Short mmCIF file of C-alpha atoms in Angstrom, two decimals:
data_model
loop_
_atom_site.label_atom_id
_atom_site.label_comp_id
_atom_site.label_asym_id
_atom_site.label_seq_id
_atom_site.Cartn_x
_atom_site.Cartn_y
_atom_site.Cartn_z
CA UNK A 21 0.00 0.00 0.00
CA UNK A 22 1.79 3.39 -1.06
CA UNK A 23 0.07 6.97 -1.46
CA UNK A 24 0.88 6.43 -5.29
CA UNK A 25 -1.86 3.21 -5.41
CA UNK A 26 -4.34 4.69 -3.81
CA UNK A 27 -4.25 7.81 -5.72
CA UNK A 28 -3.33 8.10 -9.16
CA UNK A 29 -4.70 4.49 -10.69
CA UNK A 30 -7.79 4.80 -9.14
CA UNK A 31 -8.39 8.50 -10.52
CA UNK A 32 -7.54 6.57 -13.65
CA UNK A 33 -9.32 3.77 -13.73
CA UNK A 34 -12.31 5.67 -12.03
CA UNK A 35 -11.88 8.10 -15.33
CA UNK A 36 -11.89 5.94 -17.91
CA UNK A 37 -14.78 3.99 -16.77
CA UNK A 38 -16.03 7.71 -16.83
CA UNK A 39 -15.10 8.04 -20.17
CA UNK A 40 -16.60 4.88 -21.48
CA UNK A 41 -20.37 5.63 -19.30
CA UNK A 42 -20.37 9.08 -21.39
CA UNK A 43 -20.12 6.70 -24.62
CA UNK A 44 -23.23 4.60 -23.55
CA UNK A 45 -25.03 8.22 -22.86
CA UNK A 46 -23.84 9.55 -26.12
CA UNK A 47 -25.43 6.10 -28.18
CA UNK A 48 -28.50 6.76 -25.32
CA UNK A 49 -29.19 10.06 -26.61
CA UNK A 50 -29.08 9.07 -30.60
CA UNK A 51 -30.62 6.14 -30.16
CA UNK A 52 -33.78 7.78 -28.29
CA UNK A 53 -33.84 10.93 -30.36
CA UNK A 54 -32.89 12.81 -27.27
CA UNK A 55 -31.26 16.18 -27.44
CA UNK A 56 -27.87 15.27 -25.90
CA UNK A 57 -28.33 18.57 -23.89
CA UNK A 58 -30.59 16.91 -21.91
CA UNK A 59 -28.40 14.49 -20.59
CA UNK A 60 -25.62 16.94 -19.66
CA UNK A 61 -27.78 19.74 -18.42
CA UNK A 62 -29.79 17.04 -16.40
CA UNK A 63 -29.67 17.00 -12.90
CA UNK A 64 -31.45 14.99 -9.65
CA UNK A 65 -32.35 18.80 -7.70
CA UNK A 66 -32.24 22.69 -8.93
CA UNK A 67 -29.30 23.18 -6.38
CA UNK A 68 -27.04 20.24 -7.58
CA UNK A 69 -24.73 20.47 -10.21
CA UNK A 70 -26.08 19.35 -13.44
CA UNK A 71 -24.32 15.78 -15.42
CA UNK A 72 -21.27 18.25 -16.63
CA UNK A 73 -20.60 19.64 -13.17
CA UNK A 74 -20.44 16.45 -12.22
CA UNK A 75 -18.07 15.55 -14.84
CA UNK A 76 -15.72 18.74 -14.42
CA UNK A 77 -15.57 18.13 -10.53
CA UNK A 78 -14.59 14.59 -11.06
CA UNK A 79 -11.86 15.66 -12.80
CA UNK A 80 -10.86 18.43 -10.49
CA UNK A 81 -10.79 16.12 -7.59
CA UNK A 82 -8.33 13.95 -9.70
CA UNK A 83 -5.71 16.67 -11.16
CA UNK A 84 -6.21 18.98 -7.92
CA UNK A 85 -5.20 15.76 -5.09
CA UNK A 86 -2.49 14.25 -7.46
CA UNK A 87 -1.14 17.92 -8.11
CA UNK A 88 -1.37 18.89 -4.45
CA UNK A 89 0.25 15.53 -3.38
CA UNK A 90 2.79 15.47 -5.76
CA UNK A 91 3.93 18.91 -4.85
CA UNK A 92 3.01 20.91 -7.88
CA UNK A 93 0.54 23.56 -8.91
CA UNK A 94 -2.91 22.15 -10.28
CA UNK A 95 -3.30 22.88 -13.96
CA UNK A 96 -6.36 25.16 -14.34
CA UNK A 97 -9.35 24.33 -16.68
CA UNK A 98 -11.66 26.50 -17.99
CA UNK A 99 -15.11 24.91 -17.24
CA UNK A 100 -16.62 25.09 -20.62
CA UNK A 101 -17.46 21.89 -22.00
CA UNK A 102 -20.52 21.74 -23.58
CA UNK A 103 -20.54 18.32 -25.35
CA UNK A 104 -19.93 14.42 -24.77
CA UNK A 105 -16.74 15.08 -27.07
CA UNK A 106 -15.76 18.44 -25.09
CA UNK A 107 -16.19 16.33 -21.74
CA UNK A 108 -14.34 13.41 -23.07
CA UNK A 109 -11.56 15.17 -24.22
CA UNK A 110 -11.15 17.16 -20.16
CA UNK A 111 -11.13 13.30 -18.72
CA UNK A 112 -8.25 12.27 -21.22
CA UNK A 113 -6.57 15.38 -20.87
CA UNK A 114 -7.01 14.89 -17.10
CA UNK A 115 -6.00 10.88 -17.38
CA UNK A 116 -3.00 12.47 -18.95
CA UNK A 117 -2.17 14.83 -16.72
CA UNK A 118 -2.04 12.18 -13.37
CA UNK A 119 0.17 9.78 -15.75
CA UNK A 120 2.95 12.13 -15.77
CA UNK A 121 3.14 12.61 -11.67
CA UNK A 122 6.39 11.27 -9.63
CA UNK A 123 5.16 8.22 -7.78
CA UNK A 124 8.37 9.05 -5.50
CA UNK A 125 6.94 12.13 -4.28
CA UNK A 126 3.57 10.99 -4.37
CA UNK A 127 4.58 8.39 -2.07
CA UNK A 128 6.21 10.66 0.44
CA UNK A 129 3.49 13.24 0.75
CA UNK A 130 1.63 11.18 3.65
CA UNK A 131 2.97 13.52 6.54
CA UNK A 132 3.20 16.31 4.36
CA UNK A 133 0.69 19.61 5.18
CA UNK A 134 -1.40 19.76 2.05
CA UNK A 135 -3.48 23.25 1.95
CA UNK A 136 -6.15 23.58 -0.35
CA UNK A 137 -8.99 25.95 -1.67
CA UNK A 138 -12.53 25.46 -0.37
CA UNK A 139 -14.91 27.50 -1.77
CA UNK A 140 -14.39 30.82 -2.51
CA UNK A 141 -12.60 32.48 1.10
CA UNK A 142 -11.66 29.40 2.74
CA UNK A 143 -8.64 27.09 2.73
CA UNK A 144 -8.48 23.56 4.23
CA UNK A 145 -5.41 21.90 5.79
CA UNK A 146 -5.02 18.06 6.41
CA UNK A 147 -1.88 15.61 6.40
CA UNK A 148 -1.69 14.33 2.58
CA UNK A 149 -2.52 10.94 3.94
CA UNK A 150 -5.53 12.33 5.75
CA UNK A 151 -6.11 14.99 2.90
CA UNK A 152 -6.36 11.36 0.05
CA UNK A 153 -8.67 9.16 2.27
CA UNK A 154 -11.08 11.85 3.74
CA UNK A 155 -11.22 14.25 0.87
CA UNK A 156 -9.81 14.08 -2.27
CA UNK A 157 -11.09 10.57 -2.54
CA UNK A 158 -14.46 10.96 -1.02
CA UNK A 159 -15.09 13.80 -3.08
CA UNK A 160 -13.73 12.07 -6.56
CA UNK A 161 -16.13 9.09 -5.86
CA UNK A 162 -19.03 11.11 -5.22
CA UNK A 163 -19.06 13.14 -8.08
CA UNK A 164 -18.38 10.03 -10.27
CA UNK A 165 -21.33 8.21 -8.91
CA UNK A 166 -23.41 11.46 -8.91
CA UNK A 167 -22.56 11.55 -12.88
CA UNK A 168 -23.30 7.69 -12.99
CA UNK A 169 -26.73 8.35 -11.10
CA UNK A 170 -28.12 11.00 -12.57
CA UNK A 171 -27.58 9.35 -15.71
CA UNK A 172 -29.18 6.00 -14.73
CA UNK A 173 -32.12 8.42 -13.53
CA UNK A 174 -32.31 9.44 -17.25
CA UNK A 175 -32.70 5.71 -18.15
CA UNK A 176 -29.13 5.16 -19.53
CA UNK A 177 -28.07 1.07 -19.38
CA UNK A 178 -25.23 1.44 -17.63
CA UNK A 179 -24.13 -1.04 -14.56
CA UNK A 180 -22.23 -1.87 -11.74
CA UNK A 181 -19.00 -2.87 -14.12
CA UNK A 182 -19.41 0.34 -16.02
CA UNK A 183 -19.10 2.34 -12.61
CA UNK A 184 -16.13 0.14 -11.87
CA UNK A 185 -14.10 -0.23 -14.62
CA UNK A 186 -10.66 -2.07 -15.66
CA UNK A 187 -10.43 -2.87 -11.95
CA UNK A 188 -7.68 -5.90 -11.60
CA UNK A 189 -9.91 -8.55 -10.45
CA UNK A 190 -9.94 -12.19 -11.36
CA UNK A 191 -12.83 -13.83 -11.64
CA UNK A 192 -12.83 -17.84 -10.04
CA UNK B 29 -0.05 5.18 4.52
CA UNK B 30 -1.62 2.13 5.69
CA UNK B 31 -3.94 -0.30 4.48
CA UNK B 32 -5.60 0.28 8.09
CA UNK B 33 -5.69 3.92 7.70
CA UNK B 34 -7.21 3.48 4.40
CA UNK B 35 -9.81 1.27 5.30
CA UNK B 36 -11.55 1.34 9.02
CA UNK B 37 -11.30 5.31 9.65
CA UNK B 38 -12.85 5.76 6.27
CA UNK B 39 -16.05 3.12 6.90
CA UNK B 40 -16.20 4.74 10.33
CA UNK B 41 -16.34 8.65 9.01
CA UNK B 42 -18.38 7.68 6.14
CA UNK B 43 -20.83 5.76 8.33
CA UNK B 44 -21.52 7.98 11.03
CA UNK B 45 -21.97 11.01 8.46
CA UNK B 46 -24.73 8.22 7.02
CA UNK B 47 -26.57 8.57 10.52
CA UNK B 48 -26.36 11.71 10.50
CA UNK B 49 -28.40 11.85 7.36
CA UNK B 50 -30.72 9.34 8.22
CA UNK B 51 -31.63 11.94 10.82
CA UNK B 52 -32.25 14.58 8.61
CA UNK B 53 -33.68 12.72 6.83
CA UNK B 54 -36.29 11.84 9.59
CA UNK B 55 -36.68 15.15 10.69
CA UNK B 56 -37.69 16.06 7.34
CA UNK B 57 -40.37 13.35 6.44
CA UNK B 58 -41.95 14.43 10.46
CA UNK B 59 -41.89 18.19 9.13
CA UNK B 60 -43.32 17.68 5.68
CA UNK B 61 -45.64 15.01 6.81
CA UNK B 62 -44.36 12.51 4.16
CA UNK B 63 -44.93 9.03 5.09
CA UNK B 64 -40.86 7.85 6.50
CA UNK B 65 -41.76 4.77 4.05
CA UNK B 66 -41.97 6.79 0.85
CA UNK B 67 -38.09 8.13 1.74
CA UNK B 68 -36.97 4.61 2.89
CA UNK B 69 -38.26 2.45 -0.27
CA UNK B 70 -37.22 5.97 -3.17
CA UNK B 71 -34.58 4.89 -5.88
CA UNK B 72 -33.57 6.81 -8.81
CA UNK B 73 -34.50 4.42 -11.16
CA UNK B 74 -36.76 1.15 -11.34
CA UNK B 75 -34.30 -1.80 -10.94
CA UNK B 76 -31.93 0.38 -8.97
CA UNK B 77 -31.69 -0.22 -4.77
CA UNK B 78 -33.99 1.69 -3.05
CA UNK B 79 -32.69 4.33 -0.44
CA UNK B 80 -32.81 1.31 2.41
CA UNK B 81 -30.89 -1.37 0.15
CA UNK B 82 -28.29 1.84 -0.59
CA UNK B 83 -27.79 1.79 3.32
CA UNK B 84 -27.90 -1.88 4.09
CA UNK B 85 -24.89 -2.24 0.97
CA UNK B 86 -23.07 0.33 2.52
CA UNK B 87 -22.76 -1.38 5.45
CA UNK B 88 -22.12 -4.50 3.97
CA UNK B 89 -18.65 -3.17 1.80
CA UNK B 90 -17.52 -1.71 5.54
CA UNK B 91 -17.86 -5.21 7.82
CA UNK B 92 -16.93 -7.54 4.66
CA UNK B 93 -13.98 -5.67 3.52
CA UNK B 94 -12.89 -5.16 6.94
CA UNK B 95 -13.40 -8.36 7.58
CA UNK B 96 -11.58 -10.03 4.93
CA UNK B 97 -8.89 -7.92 5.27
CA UNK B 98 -8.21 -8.90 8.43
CA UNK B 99 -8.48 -12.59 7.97
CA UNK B 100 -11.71 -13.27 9.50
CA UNK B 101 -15.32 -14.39 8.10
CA UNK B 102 -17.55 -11.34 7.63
CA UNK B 103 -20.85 -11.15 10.34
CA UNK B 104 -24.41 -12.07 8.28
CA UNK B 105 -26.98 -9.69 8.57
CA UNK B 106 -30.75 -10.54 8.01
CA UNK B 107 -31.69 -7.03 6.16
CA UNK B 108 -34.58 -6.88 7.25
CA UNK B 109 -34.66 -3.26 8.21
CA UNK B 110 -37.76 -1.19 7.73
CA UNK B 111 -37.31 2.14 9.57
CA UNK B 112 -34.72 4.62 9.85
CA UNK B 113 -33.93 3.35 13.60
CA UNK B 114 -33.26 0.15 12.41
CA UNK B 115 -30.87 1.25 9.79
CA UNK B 116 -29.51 3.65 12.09
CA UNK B 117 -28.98 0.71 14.21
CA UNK B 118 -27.45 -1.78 11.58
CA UNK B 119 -24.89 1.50 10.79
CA UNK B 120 -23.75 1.34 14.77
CA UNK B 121 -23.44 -2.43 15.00
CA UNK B 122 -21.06 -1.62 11.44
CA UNK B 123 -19.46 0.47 13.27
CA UNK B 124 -18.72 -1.00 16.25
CA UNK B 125 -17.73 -3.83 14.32
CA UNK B 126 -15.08 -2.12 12.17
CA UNK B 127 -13.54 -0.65 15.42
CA UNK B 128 -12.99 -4.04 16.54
CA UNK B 129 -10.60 -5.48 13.80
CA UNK B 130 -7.05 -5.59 14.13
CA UNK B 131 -4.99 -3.22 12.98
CA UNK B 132 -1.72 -4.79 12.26
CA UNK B 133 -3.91 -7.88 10.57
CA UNK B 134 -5.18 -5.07 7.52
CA UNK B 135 -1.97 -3.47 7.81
CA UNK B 136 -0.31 -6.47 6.48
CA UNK B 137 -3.05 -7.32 3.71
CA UNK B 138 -1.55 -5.57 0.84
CA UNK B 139 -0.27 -8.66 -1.00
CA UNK B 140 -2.88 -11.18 0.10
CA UNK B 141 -5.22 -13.06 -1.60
CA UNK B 142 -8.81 -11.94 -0.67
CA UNK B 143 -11.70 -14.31 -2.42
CA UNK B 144 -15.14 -12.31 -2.10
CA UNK B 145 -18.16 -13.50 -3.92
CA UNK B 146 -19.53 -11.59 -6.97
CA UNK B 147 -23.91 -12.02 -6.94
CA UNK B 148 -24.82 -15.67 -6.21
CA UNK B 149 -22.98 -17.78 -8.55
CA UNK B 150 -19.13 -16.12 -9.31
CA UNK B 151 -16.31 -15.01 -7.00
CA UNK B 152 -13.44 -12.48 -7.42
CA UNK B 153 -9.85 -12.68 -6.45
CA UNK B 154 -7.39 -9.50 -6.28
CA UNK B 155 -4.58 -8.75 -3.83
CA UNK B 156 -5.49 -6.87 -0.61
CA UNK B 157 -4.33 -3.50 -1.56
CA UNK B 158 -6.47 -3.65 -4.91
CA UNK B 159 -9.49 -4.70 -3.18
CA UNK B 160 -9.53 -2.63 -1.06
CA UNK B 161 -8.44 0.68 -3.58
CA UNK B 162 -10.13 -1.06 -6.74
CA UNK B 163 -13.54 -3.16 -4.80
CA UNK B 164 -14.07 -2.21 -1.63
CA UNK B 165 -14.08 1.60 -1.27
CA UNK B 166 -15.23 2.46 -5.04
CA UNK B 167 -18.81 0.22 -4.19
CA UNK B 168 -18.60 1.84 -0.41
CA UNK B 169 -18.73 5.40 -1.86
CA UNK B 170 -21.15 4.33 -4.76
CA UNK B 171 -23.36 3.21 -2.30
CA UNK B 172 -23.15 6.09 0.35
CA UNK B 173 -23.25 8.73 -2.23
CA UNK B 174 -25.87 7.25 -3.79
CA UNK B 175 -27.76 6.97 -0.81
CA UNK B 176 -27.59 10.29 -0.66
CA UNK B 177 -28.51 11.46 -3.84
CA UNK B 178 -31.63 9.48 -3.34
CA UNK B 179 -32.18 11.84 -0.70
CA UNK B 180 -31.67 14.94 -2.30
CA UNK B 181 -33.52 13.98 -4.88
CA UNK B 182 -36.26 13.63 -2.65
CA UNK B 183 -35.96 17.29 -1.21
CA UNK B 184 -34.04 16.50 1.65
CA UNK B 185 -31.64 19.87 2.88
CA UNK B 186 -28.08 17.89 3.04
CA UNK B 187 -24.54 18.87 1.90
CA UNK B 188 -21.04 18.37 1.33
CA UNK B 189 -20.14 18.31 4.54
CA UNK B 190 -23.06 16.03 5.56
CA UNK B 191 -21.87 13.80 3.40
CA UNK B 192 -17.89 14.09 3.93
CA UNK B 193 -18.94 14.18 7.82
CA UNK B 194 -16.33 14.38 10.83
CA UNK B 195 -12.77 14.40 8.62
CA UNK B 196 -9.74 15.36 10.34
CA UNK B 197 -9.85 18.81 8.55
CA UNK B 198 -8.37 22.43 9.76
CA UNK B 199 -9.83 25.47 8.28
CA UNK B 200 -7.70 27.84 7.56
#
């Protein structure tokens, strides 16, 4: 068990399987005449964030932690996706991005004071150990599973595997 | 980092924010004179859990990861909760359960087999540390946050930080 495992392939793997759950919506939408608008702007209350939101903060959680952890400034995004293909291309881009952090530094961030924006006037502090399991990676997996439930609301197939992803498990 | 760390204090936190809710959630259904029922049996889609299967999994990733990580077989519970004190009640017994397994037992987990069944028929194999990053927390947080969102889809006033609950967080 290192920092590095528990942080950058599951913002990965969790991403991908992202990727490939805004495919199904995409076929969704075509198949049942839907304006695909529907499905992004779609949302399970007025004050939640609607499917892109979702999306965009999923991939925050991801390039923000790994950043913060590995030392280095977060890239910034600019929050305007308006497609499947526009939000597709910010979960490769941010798939990318984790690929290229140092394990080594990853892996020696668990004592390290990790300070970090929340909300507009407020900063948080935490231990990067403490800062991976009790925030970065509660926050990643809800905004992946709000994105996966707001399109299962909307009727999309999608299942338990498709939330999952490549996870490496054998099946006896 | 330590597969401990990255297991128990998580179910714990994650749990007791889930009682929390289940409060609110209580509260709210007395004050809006909504049958508790018509909150306990909502899901966001047909053949999806409803919100007292969301709980009752939630629970069951916490004691069966835990569990297994530690060597031991995993408690059986009946589910046959009907109320919000009887889920609150299956969360405590999780709880208390958690807090009883050895530490140094999941701390030295990483590389061990773990053989968990998959629905009635299959079962899956991965090393501790990927069950527990890959398995184990990605279906605990699916099924917390999903729990959730059934709630706020019902109307139910919860946040962030109802859902994050009691993290070891400084504001700064």
């Amino acid at each position: 068990m290192s920092m590095y495992k528990a942080s950058v392939p599951i913002f990965e793997i969790g991403l991908n399987a992202l990727s490939a759950i805004l495919d199904k919506a995409e076929a969704y939408a075509e198949a049942k005449r839907i304006d695909p608008t529907v499905l992004l702007t779609a949302r399970l209350f007025p004050d939640m964030f609607p499917f892109i939101g979702q999306v965009q903060s999923a991939c925050d959680l991801a390039k923000n932690a790994g950043a913060r952890l590995s030392g280095i400034d977060p890239p910034k995004y600019e929050d305007n996706e308006k497609t499947f293909a526009e939000l597709k291309a910010r979960i490769a881009k941010t798939v990318t991005f984790v690929k290229t952090l140092d394990a080594r530094k990853i892996d020696a961030s668990a004592d390290r004071e990790i300070t970090f924006p929340l909300g507009p006037n407020n900063k948080g502090q935490m231990k990067g150990a403490d800062y991976l399991n009790h925030f970065a990676l509660p926050n990643f997996y809800f905004h992946l599973t709000t994105a996966y439930d707001i399109l299962r609301h909307c009727g999309v197939e999608i299942g338990k595997r498709d939330f999952l992803g490549a996870i490496p498990m054998r099946m006896i």
